[in-house]
C-alpha positions as a Markdown table, in Angstrom:
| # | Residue | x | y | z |
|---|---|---|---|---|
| 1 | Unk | 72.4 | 110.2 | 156.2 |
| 2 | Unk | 71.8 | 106.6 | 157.1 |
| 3 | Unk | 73.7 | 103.7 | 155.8 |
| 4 | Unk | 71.1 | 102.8 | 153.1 |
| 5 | Unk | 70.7 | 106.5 | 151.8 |
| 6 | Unk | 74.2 | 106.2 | 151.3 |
| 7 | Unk | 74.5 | 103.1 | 149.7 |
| 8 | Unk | 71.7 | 104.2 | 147.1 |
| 9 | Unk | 73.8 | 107.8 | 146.5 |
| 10 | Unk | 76.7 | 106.0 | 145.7 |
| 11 | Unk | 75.2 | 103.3 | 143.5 |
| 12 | Unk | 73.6 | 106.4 | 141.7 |
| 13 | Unk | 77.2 | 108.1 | 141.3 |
| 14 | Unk | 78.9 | 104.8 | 140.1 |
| 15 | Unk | 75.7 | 104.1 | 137.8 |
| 16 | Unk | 76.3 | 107.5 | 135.4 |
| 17 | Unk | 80.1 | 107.1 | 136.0 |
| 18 | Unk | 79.5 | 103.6 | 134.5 |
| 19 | Unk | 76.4 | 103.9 | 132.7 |
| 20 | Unk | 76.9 | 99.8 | 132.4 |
| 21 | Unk | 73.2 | 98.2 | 134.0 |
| 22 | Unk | 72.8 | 97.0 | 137.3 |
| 23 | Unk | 70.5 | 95.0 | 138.8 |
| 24 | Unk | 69.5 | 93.8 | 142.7 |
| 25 | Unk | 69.3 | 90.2 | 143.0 |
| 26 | Unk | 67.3 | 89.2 | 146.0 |
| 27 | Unk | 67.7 | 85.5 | 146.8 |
| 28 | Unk | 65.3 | 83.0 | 148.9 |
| 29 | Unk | 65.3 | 79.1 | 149.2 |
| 30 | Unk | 61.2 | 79.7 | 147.8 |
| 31 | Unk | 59.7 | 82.6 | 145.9 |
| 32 | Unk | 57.9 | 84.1 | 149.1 |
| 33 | Unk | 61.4 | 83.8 | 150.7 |
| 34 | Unk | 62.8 | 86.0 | 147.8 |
| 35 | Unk | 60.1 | 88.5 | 147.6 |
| 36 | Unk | 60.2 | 89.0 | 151.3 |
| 37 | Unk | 63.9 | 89.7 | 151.1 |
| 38 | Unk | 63.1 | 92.2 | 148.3 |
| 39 | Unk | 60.8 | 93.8 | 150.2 |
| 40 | Unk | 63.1 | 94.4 | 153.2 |
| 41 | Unk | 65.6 | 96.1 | 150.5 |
| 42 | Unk | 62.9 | 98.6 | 149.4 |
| 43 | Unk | 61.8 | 99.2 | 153.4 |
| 44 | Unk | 65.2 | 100.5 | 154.1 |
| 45 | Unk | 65.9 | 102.4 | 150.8 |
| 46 | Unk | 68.9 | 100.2 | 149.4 |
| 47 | Unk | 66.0 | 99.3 | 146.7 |
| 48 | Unk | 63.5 | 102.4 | 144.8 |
| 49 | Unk | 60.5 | 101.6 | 142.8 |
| 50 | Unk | 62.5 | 102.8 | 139.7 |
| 51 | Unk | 65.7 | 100.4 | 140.4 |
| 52 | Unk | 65.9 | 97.0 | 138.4 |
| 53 | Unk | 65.0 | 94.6 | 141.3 |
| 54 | Unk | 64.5 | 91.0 | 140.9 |
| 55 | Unk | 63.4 | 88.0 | 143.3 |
| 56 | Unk | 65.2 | 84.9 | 142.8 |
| 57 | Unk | 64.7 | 81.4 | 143.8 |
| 58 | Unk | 67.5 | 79.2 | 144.9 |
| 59 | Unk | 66.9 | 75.7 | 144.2 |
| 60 | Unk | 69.8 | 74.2 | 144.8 |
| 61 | Unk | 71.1 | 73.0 | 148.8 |
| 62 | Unk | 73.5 | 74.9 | 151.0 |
| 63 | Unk | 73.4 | 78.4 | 151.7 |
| 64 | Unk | 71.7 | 81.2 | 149.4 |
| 65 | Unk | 73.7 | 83.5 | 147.5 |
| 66 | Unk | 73.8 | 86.7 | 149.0 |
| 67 | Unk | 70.9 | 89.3 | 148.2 |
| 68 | Unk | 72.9 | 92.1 | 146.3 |
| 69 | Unk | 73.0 | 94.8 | 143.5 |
| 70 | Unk | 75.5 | 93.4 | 141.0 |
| 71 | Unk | 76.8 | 95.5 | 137.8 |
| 72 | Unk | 76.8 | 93.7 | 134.1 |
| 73 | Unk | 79.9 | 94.4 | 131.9 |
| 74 | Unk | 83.3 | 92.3 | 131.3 |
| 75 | Unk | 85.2 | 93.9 | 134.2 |
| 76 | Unk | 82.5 | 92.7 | 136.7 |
| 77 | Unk | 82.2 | 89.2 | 134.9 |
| 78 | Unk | 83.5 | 87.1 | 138.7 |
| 79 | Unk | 80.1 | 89.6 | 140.3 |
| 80 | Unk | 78.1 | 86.4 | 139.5 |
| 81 | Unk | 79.0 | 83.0 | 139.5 |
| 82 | Unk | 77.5 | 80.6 | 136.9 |
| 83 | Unk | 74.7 | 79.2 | 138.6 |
| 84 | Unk | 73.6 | 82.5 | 139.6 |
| 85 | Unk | 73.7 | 83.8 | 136.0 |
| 86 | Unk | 71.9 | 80.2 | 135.1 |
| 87 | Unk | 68.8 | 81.5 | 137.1 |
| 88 | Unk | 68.9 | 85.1 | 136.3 |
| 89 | Unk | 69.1 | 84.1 | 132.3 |
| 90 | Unk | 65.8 | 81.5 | 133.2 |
| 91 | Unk | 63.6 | 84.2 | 135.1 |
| 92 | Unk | 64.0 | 86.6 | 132.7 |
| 93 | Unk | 63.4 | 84.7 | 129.8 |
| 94 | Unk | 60.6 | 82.8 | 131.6 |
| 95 | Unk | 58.9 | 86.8 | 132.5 |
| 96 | Unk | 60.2 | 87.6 | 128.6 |
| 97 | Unk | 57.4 | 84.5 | 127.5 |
| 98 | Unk | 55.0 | 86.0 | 130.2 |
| 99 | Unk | 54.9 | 89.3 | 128.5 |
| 100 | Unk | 54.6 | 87.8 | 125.3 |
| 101 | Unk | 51.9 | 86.0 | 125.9 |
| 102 | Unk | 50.0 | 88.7 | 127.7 |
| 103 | Unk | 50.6 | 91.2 | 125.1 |
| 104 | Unk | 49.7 | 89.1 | 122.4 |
| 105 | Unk | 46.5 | 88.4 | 124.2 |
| 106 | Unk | 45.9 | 92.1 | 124.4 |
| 107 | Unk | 45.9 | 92.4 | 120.9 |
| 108 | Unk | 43.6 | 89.5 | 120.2 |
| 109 | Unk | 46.2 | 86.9 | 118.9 |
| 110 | Unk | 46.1 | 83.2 | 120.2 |
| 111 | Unk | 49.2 | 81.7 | 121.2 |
| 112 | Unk | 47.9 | 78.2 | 123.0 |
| 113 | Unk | 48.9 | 76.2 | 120.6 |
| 114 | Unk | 52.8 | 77.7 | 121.0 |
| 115 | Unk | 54.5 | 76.2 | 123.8 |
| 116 | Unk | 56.9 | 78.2 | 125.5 |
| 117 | Unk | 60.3 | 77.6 | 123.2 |
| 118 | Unk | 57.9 | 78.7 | 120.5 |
| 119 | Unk | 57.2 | 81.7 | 122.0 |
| 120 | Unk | 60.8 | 82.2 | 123.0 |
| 121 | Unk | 61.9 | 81.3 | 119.1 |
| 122 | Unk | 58.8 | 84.1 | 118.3 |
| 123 | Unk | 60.7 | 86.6 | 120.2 |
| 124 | Unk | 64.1 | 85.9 | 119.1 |
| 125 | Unk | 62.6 | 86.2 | 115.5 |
| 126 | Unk | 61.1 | 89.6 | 116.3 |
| 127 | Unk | 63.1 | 91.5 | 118.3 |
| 128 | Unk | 67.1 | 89.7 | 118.2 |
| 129 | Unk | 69.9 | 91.9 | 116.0 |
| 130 | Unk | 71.6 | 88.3 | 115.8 |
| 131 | Unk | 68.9 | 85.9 | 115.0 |
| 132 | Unk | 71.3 | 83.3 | 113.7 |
| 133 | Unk | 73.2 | 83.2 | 116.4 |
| 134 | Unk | 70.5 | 83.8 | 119.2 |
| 135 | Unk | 69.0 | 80.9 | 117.7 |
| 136 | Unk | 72.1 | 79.0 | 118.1 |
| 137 | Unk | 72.3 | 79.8 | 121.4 |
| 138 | Unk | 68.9 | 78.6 | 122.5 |
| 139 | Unk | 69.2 | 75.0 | 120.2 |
| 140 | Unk | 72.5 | 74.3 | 122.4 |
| 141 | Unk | 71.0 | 75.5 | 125.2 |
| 142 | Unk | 67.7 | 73.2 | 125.2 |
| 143 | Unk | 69.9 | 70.1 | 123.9 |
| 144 | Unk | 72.9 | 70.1 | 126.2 |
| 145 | Unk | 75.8 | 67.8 | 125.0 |
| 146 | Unk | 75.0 | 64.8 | 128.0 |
| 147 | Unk | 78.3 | 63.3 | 129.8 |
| 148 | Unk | 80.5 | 60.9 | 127.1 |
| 149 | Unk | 83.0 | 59.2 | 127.7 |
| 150 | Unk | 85.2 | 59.7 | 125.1 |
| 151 | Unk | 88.5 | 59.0 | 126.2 |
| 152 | Unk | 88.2 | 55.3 | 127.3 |
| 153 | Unk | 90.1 | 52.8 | 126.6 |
| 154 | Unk | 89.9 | 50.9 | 123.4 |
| 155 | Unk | 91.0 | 52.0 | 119.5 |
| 156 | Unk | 88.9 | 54.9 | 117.2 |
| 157 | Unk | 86.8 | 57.4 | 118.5 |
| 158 | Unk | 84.1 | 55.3 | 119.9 |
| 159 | Unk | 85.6 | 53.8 | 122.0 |
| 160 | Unk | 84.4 | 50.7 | 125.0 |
| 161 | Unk | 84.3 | 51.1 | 128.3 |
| 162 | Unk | 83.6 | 48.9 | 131.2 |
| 163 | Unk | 82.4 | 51.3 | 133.4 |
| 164 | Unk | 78.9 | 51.0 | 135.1 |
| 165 | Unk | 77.2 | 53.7 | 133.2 |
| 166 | Unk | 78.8 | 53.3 | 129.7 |
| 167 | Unk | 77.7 | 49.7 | 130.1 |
| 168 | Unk | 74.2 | 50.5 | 130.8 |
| 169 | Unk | 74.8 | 53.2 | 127.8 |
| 170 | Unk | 74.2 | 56.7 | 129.6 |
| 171 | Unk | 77.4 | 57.6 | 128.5 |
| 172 | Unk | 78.9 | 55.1 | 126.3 |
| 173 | Unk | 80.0 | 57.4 | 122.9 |
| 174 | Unk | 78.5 | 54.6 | 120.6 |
| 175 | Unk | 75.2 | 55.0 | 122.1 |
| 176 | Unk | 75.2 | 58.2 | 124.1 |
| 177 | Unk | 76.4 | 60.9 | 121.1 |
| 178 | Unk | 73.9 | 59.4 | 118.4 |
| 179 | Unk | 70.8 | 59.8 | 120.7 |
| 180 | Unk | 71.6 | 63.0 | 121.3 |
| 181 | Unk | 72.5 | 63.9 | 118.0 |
| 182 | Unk | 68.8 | 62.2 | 117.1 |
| 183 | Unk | 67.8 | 64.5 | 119.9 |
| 184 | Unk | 69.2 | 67.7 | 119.1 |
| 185 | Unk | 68.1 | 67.5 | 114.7 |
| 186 | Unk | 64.8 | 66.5 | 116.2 |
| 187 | Unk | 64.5 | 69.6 | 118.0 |
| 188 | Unk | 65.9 | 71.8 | 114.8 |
| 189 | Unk | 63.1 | 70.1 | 113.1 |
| 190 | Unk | 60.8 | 70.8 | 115.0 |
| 191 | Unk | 61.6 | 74.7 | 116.2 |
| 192 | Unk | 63.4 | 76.4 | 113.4 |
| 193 | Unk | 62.8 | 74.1 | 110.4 |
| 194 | Unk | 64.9 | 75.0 | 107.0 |
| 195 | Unk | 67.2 | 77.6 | 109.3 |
| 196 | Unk | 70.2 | 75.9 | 108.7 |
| 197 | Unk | 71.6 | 76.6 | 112.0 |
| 198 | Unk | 74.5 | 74.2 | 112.0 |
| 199 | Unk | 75.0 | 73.2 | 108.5 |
């Protein structure tokens, strides 16, 4: 038994000892780079056609992450570090509009005019056993809270500040929060209208 036919035994033992998923993440610095290294883990057998595999771009500098099968559940939460999780969450829902689309063409529907938070809010509508809070989740998600500088110096909440960037308002609270509060009922507007999300 080689290394790799191990490996894939004893994922298959801790997999129905588990039964939480798992998942091979196999990282590049560009998409052929990542396929390519997914390819090399289904040449030696660490990866089978019936595994959860997926290739992952690394756009960030520095070294890649390391390509690996990492198990989801709250005792392996440290498997994965933030960022990682950041571009896991994107590919899938980016393949999740993908198969939307194309199985809404399949059945004759149109979905040009939808752009792809539509068709993410279309899903979430569908398919979510939270839709509330799903939708919560995506509103907060597309209209990040931008850097404030709340705590500088100066009386009441919004508060002056000489700094460079709070003078040329990128993160002044008096100018900074309302935009983005503009921003973020803008978006509620125009995605889930009448939802009450946040009221």
């Amino acid at each position: 038994m080689n290394l790799a036919s191990l490996e894939r035994r004893l994922r298959e033992i801790e997999g129905r000892r588990s039964d939480e998923p798992t998942v091979y993440l196999a990282w590049g610095h560009t998409t052929a780079e990542a396929e390519a290294t997914l390819e090399r883990a289904k040449r030696t057998g660490a990866v089978t056609e019936k595994d959860e595999a997926v290739a992952l771009v690394w756009p960030d500098a520095g070294p890649v992450p390391l390509s690996r099968w990492v198990i989801f559940g709250r005792k392996h939460e440290d498997d994965l570090s933030d960022r990682e999780l950041e571009i896991l969450y994107e590919a899938n829902e980016a393949e999740a509009v993908r198969n939307e689309r194309e199985a809404a063409a399949e059945r004759g529907e149109d979905l040009s005019h939808l752009d792809d938070t539509d068709v993410r809010v279309r899903i979430i509508r569908r398919t979510s056993r939270d839709r509330v809070g799903d939708l919560r989740f995506l509103a907060v998600r597309e209209n990040p809270t931008p850097k404030i500088h709340w705590s500088a110096p100066g009386d009441g909440l919004m508060r002056p500040c000489g700094c460079p960037s709070c003078q040329a308002g990128e993160t002044s609270p008096r100018i900074a929060y309302p935009a983005h509060q503009a921003r973020f009922q803008a978006w509620l507007k125009r995605y889930v209208p009448g939802e009450g999300l946040f009221a």
